[in-house]
């Protein structure tokens, strides 16, 4: 199992980095979708959407650069913790995202499923915080 994970580490990195870049770009393309899941207790929802989008783009690029990978992985963990309240708000308040293609009313399974998914994403990012062995992801 350890050997399988070792072989997957590099390809998964090249999936993870671009995924964050794409997610970040979407914050600028359709910010109105993201504003709807910012908990109302936070001020300046649109600014927070843009800031989190910029952060996602930065960590996505940083993950792909060997010299910045470890720092970017830690920044990814911090980002995922920072946006967790939006996922909690979405789950606990039954947020319907107006304007989402295909309908913006996710099932309770999807709403609540996002919460443990954050844990998986954090563990995935933590995987890249470990020092490289020389053959890992370089």
Short mmCIF file of N, CA and C in Angstrom, two decimals:
data_model
loop_
_atom_site.label_atom_id
_atom_site.label_comp_id
_atom_site.label_asym_id
_atom_site.label_seq_id
_atom_site.Cartn_x
_atom_site.Cartn_y
_atom_site.Cartn_z
N UNK A 1 0.82 -1.20 0.00
CA UNK A 1 0.00 0.00 0.00
C UNK A 1 0.86 1.26 0.00
N UNK A 2 1.91 1.25 0.80
CA UNK A 2 2.80 2.39 0.87
C UNK A 2 3.45 2.68 -0.48
N UNK A 3 3.82 1.61 -1.19
CA UNK A 3 4.43 1.76 -2.52
C UNK A 3 3.43 2.37 -3.51
N UNK A 4 2.17 1.96 -3.42
CA UNK A 4 1.13 2.50 -4.30
C UNK A 4 0.97 4.00 -4.03
N UNK A 5 0.89 4.37 -2.77
CA UNK A 5 0.78 5.79 -2.42
C UNK A 5 1.98 6.58 -2.91
N UNK A 6 3.15 5.99 -2.76
CA UNK A 6 4.38 6.66 -3.21
C UNK A 6 4.31 6.93 -4.71
N UNK A 7 3.82 5.96 -5.47
CA UNK A 7 3.71 6.12 -6.93
C UNK A 7 2.66 7.16 -7.31
N UNK A 8 1.64 7.29 -6.49
CA UNK A 8 0.56 8.22 -6.80
C UNK A 8 0.84 9.66 -6.37
N UNK A 9 1.85 9.83 -5.51
CA UNK A 9 2.08 11.15 -4.93
C UNK A 9 2.33 12.22 -5.99
N UNK A 10 3.17 11.94 -6.94
CA UNK A 10 3.47 12.93 -7.98
C UNK A 10 2.27 13.20 -8.89
N UNK A 11 1.62 12.15 -9.45
CA UNK A 11 0.46 12.44 -10.31
C UNK A 11 -0.66 13.18 -9.56
N UNK A 12 -0.86 12.84 -8.30
CA UNK A 12 -1.90 13.53 -7.54
C UNK A 12 -1.55 14.99 -7.30
N UNK A 13 -0.27 15.29 -7.19
CA UNK A 13 0.17 16.67 -7.06
C UNK A 13 -0.21 17.47 -8.30
N UNK A 14 -0.04 16.85 -9.47
CA UNK A 14 -0.34 17.54 -10.72
C UNK A 14 -1.84 17.58 -11.02
N UNK A 15 -2.61 16.91 -10.19
CA UNK A 15 -4.06 17.07 -10.22
C UNK A 15 -4.46 18.17 -9.24
N UNK A 16 -3.85 18.13 -8.06
CA UNK A 16 -4.20 19.06 -6.98
C UNK A 16 -3.87 20.51 -7.33
N UNK A 17 -2.67 20.77 -7.77
CA UNK A 17 -2.25 22.14 -8.06
C UNK A 17 -3.17 22.83 -9.06
N UNK A 18 -3.35 22.24 -10.24
CA UNK A 18 -4.25 22.88 -11.21
C UNK A 18 -5.70 22.97 -10.73
N UNK A 19 -6.14 22.03 -9.92
CA UNK A 19 -7.52 22.08 -9.41
C UNK A 19 -7.72 23.34 -8.56
N UNK A 20 -6.73 23.67 -7.75
CA UNK A 20 -6.83 24.90 -6.95
C UNK A 20 -6.77 26.14 -7.83
N UNK A 21 -5.96 26.11 -8.86
CA UNK A 21 -5.89 27.26 -9.77
C UNK A 21 -7.24 27.46 -10.45
N UNK A 22 -7.84 26.39 -10.95
CA UNK A 22 -9.14 26.49 -11.61
C UNK A 22 -10.20 26.98 -10.63
N UNK A 23 -10.21 26.41 -9.43
CA UNK A 23 -11.18 26.84 -8.42
C UNK A 23 -10.99 28.32 -8.11
N UNK A 24 -9.75 28.75 -8.00
CA UNK A 24 -9.48 30.16 -7.71
C UNK A 24 -9.94 31.07 -8.83
N UNK A 25 -9.69 30.69 -10.05
CA UNK A 25 -10.11 31.49 -11.20
C UNK A 25 -11.64 31.62 -11.22
N UNK A 26 -12.32 30.54 -10.86
CA UNK A 26 -13.80 30.59 -10.84
C UNK A 26 -14.32 31.62 -9.84
N UNK A 27 -13.56 31.91 -8.79
CA UNK A 27 -13.96 32.95 -7.84
C UNK A 27 -14.05 34.32 -8.52
N UNK A 28 -13.27 34.51 -9.58
CA UNK A 28 -13.28 35.78 -10.31
C UNK A 28 -14.27 35.75 -11.48
N UNK A 29 -14.51 34.56 -12.03
CA UNK A 29 -15.41 34.43 -13.18
C UNK A 29 -16.88 34.49 -12.73
N UNK A 30 -17.20 33.80 -11.64
CA UNK A 30 -18.58 33.77 -11.15
C UNK A 30 -18.61 34.04 -9.63
N UNK A 31 -18.13 35.20 -9.22
CA UNK A 31 -18.05 35.48 -7.78
C UNK A 31 -19.42 35.45 -7.09
N UNK A 32 -20.47 35.76 -7.83
CA UNK A 32 -21.80 35.79 -7.23
C UNK A 32 -22.23 34.43 -6.68
N UNK A 33 -21.69 33.35 -7.24
CA UNK A 33 -22.00 32.02 -6.72
C UNK A 33 -21.35 31.81 -5.36
N UNK A 34 -20.13 32.27 -5.21
CA UNK A 34 -19.38 32.07 -3.97
C UNK A 34 -19.84 33.00 -2.85
N UNK A 35 -20.27 34.21 -3.22
CA UNK A 35 -20.73 35.18 -2.22
C UNK A 35 -21.90 34.58 -1.42
N UNK A 36 -22.70 33.76 -2.06
CA UNK A 36 -23.88 33.21 -1.41
C UNK A 36 -23.57 32.25 -0.28
N UNK A 37 -22.37 31.69 -0.25
CA UNK A 37 -22.05 30.74 0.82
C UNK A 37 -21.14 31.35 1.90
N UNK A 38 -20.82 32.64 1.76
CA UNK A 38 -20.07 33.31 2.82
C UNK A 38 -21.04 33.57 3.97
N UNK A 39 -20.71 33.07 5.16
CA UNK A 39 -21.62 33.31 6.29
C UNK A 39 -21.85 34.80 6.51
N UNK A 40 -23.08 35.19 6.79
CA UNK A 40 -23.41 36.61 6.94
C UNK A 40 -22.66 37.32 8.07
N UNK A 41 -22.08 36.57 9.00
CA UNK A 41 -21.32 37.21 10.09
C UNK A 41 -20.00 37.80 9.60
N UNK A 42 -19.57 37.39 8.41
CA UNK A 42 -18.33 37.92 7.85
C UNK A 42 -18.63 39.15 7.00
N UNK A 43 -17.88 40.22 7.20
CA UNK A 43 -18.11 41.43 6.39
C UNK A 43 -17.48 41.28 5.01
N UNK A 44 -17.91 42.10 4.10
CA UNK A 44 -17.30 42.21 2.76
C UNK A 44 -17.19 40.87 2.06
N UNK A 45 -18.33 40.22 1.88
CA UNK A 45 -18.35 38.88 1.28
C UNK A 45 -17.65 38.83 -0.07
N UNK A 46 -17.90 39.81 -0.91
CA UNK A 46 -17.29 39.81 -2.24
C UNK A 46 -15.77 39.91 -2.14
N UNK A 47 -15.28 40.76 -1.27
CA UNK A 47 -13.82 40.89 -1.08
C UNK A 47 -13.24 39.57 -0.58
N UNK A 48 -13.94 38.88 0.32
CA UNK A 48 -13.47 37.59 0.82
C UNK A 48 -13.45 36.54 -0.29
N UNK A 49 -14.43 36.59 -1.17
CA UNK A 49 -14.46 35.66 -2.31
C UNK A 49 -13.24 35.90 -3.20
N UNK A 50 -12.96 37.15 -3.51
CA UNK A 50 -11.80 37.46 -4.34
C UNK A 50 -10.50 37.08 -3.63
N UNK A 51 -10.42 37.36 -2.34
CA UNK A 51 -9.22 37.02 -1.58
C UNK A 51 -9.00 35.51 -1.54
N UNK A 52 -10.05 34.76 -1.30
CA UNK A 52 -9.89 33.29 -1.27
C UNK A 52 -9.58 32.76 -2.67
N UNK A 53 -10.12 33.38 -3.70
CA UNK A 53 -9.79 32.97 -5.06
C UNK A 53 -8.33 33.21 -5.37
N UNK A 54 -7.84 34.37 -4.98
CA UNK A 54 -6.42 34.69 -5.17
C UNK A 54 -5.55 33.70 -4.39
N UNK A 55 -5.96 33.38 -3.17
CA UNK A 55 -5.20 32.42 -2.36
C UNK A 55 -5.19 31.04 -3.02
N UNK A 56 -6.32 30.62 -3.57
CA UNK A 56 -6.36 29.31 -4.23
C UNK A 56 -5.44 29.28 -5.45
N UNK A 57 -5.43 30.35 -6.22
CA UNK A 57 -4.53 30.41 -7.38
C UNK A 57 -3.08 30.34 -6.91
N UNK A 58 -2.77 31.10 -5.87
CA UNK A 58 -1.39 31.12 -5.36
C UNK A 58 -0.94 29.76 -4.84
N UNK A 59 -1.79 29.10 -4.05
CA UNK A 59 -1.36 27.79 -3.52
C UNK A 59 -1.28 26.77 -4.64
N UNK A 60 -2.18 26.85 -5.59
CA UNK A 60 -2.14 25.91 -6.72
C UNK A 60 -0.85 26.01 -7.50
N UNK A 61 -0.43 27.24 -7.78
CA UNK A 61 0.84 27.44 -8.48
C UNK A 61 2.01 27.04 -7.59
N UNK A 62 1.95 27.45 -6.33
CA UNK A 62 3.02 27.13 -5.39
C UNK A 62 3.24 25.64 -5.21
N UNK A 63 2.17 24.86 -5.26
CA UNK A 63 2.29 23.40 -5.13
C UNK A 63 3.07 22.79 -6.29
N UNK A 64 3.02 23.42 -7.43
CA UNK A 64 3.67 22.87 -8.62
C UNK A 64 5.15 23.22 -8.71
N UNK A 65 5.61 24.12 -7.88
CA UNK A 65 7.00 24.56 -7.91
C UNK A 65 7.74 23.87 -6.76
N UNK A 66 8.71 23.01 -7.06
CA UNK A 66 9.38 22.26 -5.99
C UNK A 66 9.89 23.14 -4.84
N UNK A 67 10.45 24.29 -5.16
CA UNK A 67 11.02 25.16 -4.13
C UNK A 67 9.98 25.73 -3.17
N UNK A 68 8.75 25.89 -3.64
CA UNK A 68 7.70 26.48 -2.80
C UNK A 68 6.65 25.47 -2.35
N UNK A 69 6.81 24.24 -2.76
CA UNK A 69 5.77 23.23 -2.52
C UNK A 69 5.41 23.06 -1.05
N UNK A 70 6.38 22.91 -0.18
CA UNK A 70 6.07 22.67 1.23
C UNK A 70 5.32 23.86 1.84
N UNK A 71 5.78 25.07 1.54
CA UNK A 71 5.09 26.26 2.06
C UNK A 71 3.68 26.37 1.48
N UNK A 72 3.55 26.07 0.20
CA UNK A 72 2.24 26.13 -0.45
C UNK A 72 1.30 25.07 0.13
N UNK A 73 1.85 23.92 0.47
CA UNK A 73 1.02 22.87 1.07
C UNK A 73 0.50 23.32 2.44
N UNK A 74 1.38 23.94 3.24
CA UNK A 74 0.92 24.48 4.53
C UNK A 74 -0.10 25.60 4.31
N UNK A 75 0.12 26.43 3.32
CA UNK A 75 -0.83 27.50 3.01
C UNK A 75 -2.18 26.92 2.56
N UNK A 76 -2.13 25.79 1.86
CA UNK A 76 -3.36 25.12 1.44
C UNK A 76 -4.14 24.65 2.65
N UNK A 77 -3.44 24.07 3.61
CA UNK A 77 -4.10 23.64 4.85
C UNK A 77 -4.76 24.84 5.52
N UNK A 78 -4.04 25.94 5.64
CA UNK A 78 -4.58 27.15 6.26
C UNK A 78 -5.80 27.66 5.49
N UNK A 79 -5.72 27.64 4.18
CA UNK A 79 -6.84 28.10 3.35
C UNK A 79 -8.07 27.22 3.57
N UNK A 80 -7.87 25.91 3.60
CA UNK A 80 -8.99 25.00 3.80
C UNK A 80 -9.64 25.20 5.16
N UNK A 81 -8.84 25.49 6.17
CA UNK A 81 -9.39 25.78 7.49
C UNK A 81 -10.15 27.11 7.44
N UNK A 82 -9.61 28.08 6.74
CA UNK A 82 -10.23 29.41 6.66
C UNK A 82 -11.58 29.39 5.95
N UNK A 83 -11.73 28.54 4.94
CA UNK A 83 -13.00 28.52 4.20
C UNK A 83 -14.00 27.52 4.78
N UNK A 84 -13.58 26.77 5.79
CA UNK A 84 -14.47 25.78 6.40
C UNK A 84 -15.78 26.39 6.90
N UNK A 85 -15.77 27.58 7.51
CA UNK A 85 -17.06 28.16 7.94
C UNK A 85 -18.08 28.30 6.81
N UNK A 86 -17.63 28.53 5.59
CA UNK A 86 -18.57 28.62 4.46
C UNK A 86 -19.25 27.28 4.22
N UNK A 87 -18.49 26.20 4.36
CA UNK A 87 -19.08 24.87 4.18
C UNK A 87 -20.04 24.53 5.32
N UNK A 88 -19.68 24.93 6.53
CA UNK A 88 -20.57 24.71 7.68
C UNK A 88 -21.85 25.51 7.50
N UNK A 89 -21.72 26.76 7.09
CA UNK A 89 -22.89 27.61 6.85
C UNK A 89 -23.78 27.01 5.78
N UNK A 90 -23.19 26.54 4.71
CA UNK A 90 -23.96 25.95 3.62
C UNK A 90 -24.74 24.72 4.12
N UNK A 91 -24.09 23.90 4.94
CA UNK A 91 -24.74 22.68 5.44
C UNK A 91 -25.82 22.99 6.47
N UNK A 92 -25.53 23.89 7.38
CA UNK A 92 -26.46 24.13 8.49
C UNK A 92 -27.62 25.06 8.15
N UNK A 93 -27.48 25.82 7.08
CA UNK A 93 -28.53 26.76 6.71
C UNK A 93 -29.23 26.40 5.40
N UNK A 94 -28.91 25.24 4.84
CA UNK A 94 -29.59 24.81 3.62
C UNK A 94 -29.47 25.80 2.48
N UNK A 95 -28.30 26.36 2.31
CA UNK A 95 -28.08 27.39 1.30
C UNK A 95 -28.39 26.86 -0.10
N UNK A 96 -29.19 27.60 -0.81
CA UNK A 96 -29.48 27.33 -2.22
C UNK A 96 -28.67 28.35 -3.01
N UNK A 97 -27.83 27.88 -3.91
CA UNK A 97 -26.96 28.78 -4.68
C UNK A 97 -27.68 29.18 -5.96
N UNK A 98 -28.16 30.40 -5.96
CA UNK A 98 -28.88 30.93 -7.12
C UNK A 98 -27.90 31.13 -8.28
N UNK A 99 -28.33 30.69 -9.47
CA UNK A 99 -27.52 30.91 -10.67
C UNK A 99 -26.54 29.79 -10.97
N UNK A 100 -26.54 28.74 -10.16
CA UNK A 100 -25.63 27.61 -10.40
C UNK A 100 -26.18 26.75 -11.53
N UNK A 101 -25.37 26.51 -12.57
CA UNK A 101 -25.84 25.65 -13.67
C UNK A 101 -26.27 24.29 -13.14
N UNK A 102 -27.40 23.81 -13.62
CA UNK A 102 -27.89 22.51 -13.18
C UNK A 102 -28.68 22.58 -11.88
N UNK A 103 -28.91 23.76 -11.38
CA UNK A 103 -29.66 23.93 -10.14
C UNK A 103 -28.74 24.14 -8.96
N UNK A 104 -29.14 25.00 -8.07
CA UNK A 104 -28.27 25.37 -6.96
C UNK A 104 -28.73 24.85 -5.62
N UNK A 105 -29.59 23.81 -5.63
CA UNK A 105 -30.08 23.28 -4.37
C UNK A 105 -29.50 21.88 -4.18
N UNK A 106 -28.28 21.80 -3.64
CA UNK A 106 -27.67 20.48 -3.44
C UNK A 106 -28.43 19.69 -2.37
N UNK A 107 -28.33 18.40 -2.46
CA UNK A 107 -28.97 17.56 -1.45
C UNK A 107 -28.26 17.73 -0.11
N UNK A 108 -28.93 17.29 0.96
CA UNK A 108 -28.30 17.33 2.27
C UNK A 108 -27.03 16.49 2.28
N UNK A 109 -27.03 15.40 1.54
CA UNK A 109 -25.84 14.55 1.45
C UNK A 109 -24.66 15.34 0.89
N UNK A 110 -24.89 16.12 -0.14
CA UNK A 110 -23.83 16.95 -0.73
C UNK A 110 -23.42 18.05 0.24
N UNK A 111 -24.39 18.72 0.81
CA UNK A 111 -24.08 19.81 1.76
C UNK A 111 -23.23 19.32 2.92
N UNK A 112 -23.67 18.23 3.55
CA UNK A 112 -22.95 17.70 4.71
C UNK A 112 -21.70 16.94 4.29
N UNK A 113 -21.71 16.37 3.09
CA UNK A 113 -20.55 15.63 2.59
C UNK A 113 -19.34 16.53 2.36
N UNK A 114 -19.59 17.80 2.14
CA UNK A 114 -18.47 18.74 1.95
C UNK A 114 -17.62 18.87 3.21
N UNK A 115 -18.23 18.67 4.37
CA UNK A 115 -17.50 18.86 5.63
C UNK A 115 -16.39 17.81 5.79
N UNK A 116 -16.68 16.51 5.71
CA UNK A 116 -15.57 15.55 5.80
C UNK A 116 -14.63 15.63 4.60
N UNK A 117 -15.14 16.07 3.45
CA UNK A 117 -14.27 16.24 2.29
C UNK A 117 -13.17 17.25 2.60
N UNK A 118 -13.49 18.28 3.38
CA UNK A 118 -12.45 19.24 3.77
C UNK A 118 -11.33 18.54 4.52
N UNK A 119 -11.68 17.58 5.37
CA UNK A 119 -10.67 16.81 6.09
C UNK A 119 -9.78 16.02 5.15
N UNK A 120 -10.38 15.42 4.15
CA UNK A 120 -9.61 14.67 3.14
C UNK A 120 -8.67 15.61 2.39
N UNK A 121 -9.18 16.78 2.01
CA UNK A 121 -8.34 17.75 1.30
C UNK A 121 -7.20 18.25 2.17
N UNK A 122 -7.46 18.42 3.46
CA UNK A 122 -6.39 18.84 4.38
C UNK A 122 -5.33 17.75 4.48
N UNK A 123 -5.76 16.50 4.63
CA UNK A 123 -4.79 15.40 4.68
C UNK A 123 -3.98 15.32 3.39
N UNK A 124 -4.63 15.53 2.27
CA UNK A 124 -3.95 15.50 0.97
C UNK A 124 -2.88 16.58 0.93
N UNK A 125 -3.22 17.78 1.35
CA UNK A 125 -2.24 18.87 1.36
C UNK A 125 -1.11 18.59 2.35
N UNK A 126 -1.45 18.03 3.50
CA UNK A 126 -0.42 17.72 4.50
C UNK A 126 0.61 16.73 3.97
N UNK A 127 0.20 15.88 3.06
CA UNK A 127 1.09 14.90 2.45
C UNK A 127 2.30 15.59 1.81
N UNK A 128 2.09 16.80 1.29
CA UNK A 128 3.16 17.53 0.60
C UNK A 128 3.93 18.47 1.53
N UNK A 129 3.60 18.45 2.82
CA UNK A 129 4.36 19.27 3.77
C UNK A 129 5.60 18.53 4.27
N UNK A 130 5.64 17.25 4.03
CA UNK A 130 6.76 16.45 4.50
C UNK A 130 7.98 16.71 3.60
N UNK A 131 9.16 16.69 4.18
CA UNK A 131 10.36 16.89 3.36
C UNK A 131 10.46 15.81 2.28
N UNK A 132 10.93 16.21 1.14
CA UNK A 132 11.11 15.29 0.02
C UNK A 132 12.25 14.33 0.29
N UNK A 133 12.10 13.12 -0.24
CA UNK A 133 13.17 12.13 -0.08
C UNK A 133 14.14 12.18 -1.24
N UNK A 134 13.91 13.08 -2.15
CA UNK A 134 14.78 13.17 -3.32
C UNK A 134 14.11 12.59 -4.54
N UNK A 135 13.28 11.56 -4.32
CA UNK A 135 12.54 10.97 -5.44
C UNK A 135 11.09 11.40 -5.44
N UNK A 136 10.66 12.00 -4.34
CA UNK A 136 9.27 12.46 -4.23
C UNK A 136 9.05 13.75 -5.02
N UNK A 137 8.17 13.72 -5.95
CA UNK A 137 7.61 14.92 -6.58
C UNK A 137 8.63 15.95 -7.05
N UNK A 138 9.80 15.57 -7.45
CA UNK A 138 10.74 16.57 -7.99
C UNK A 138 10.84 16.46 -9.44
#
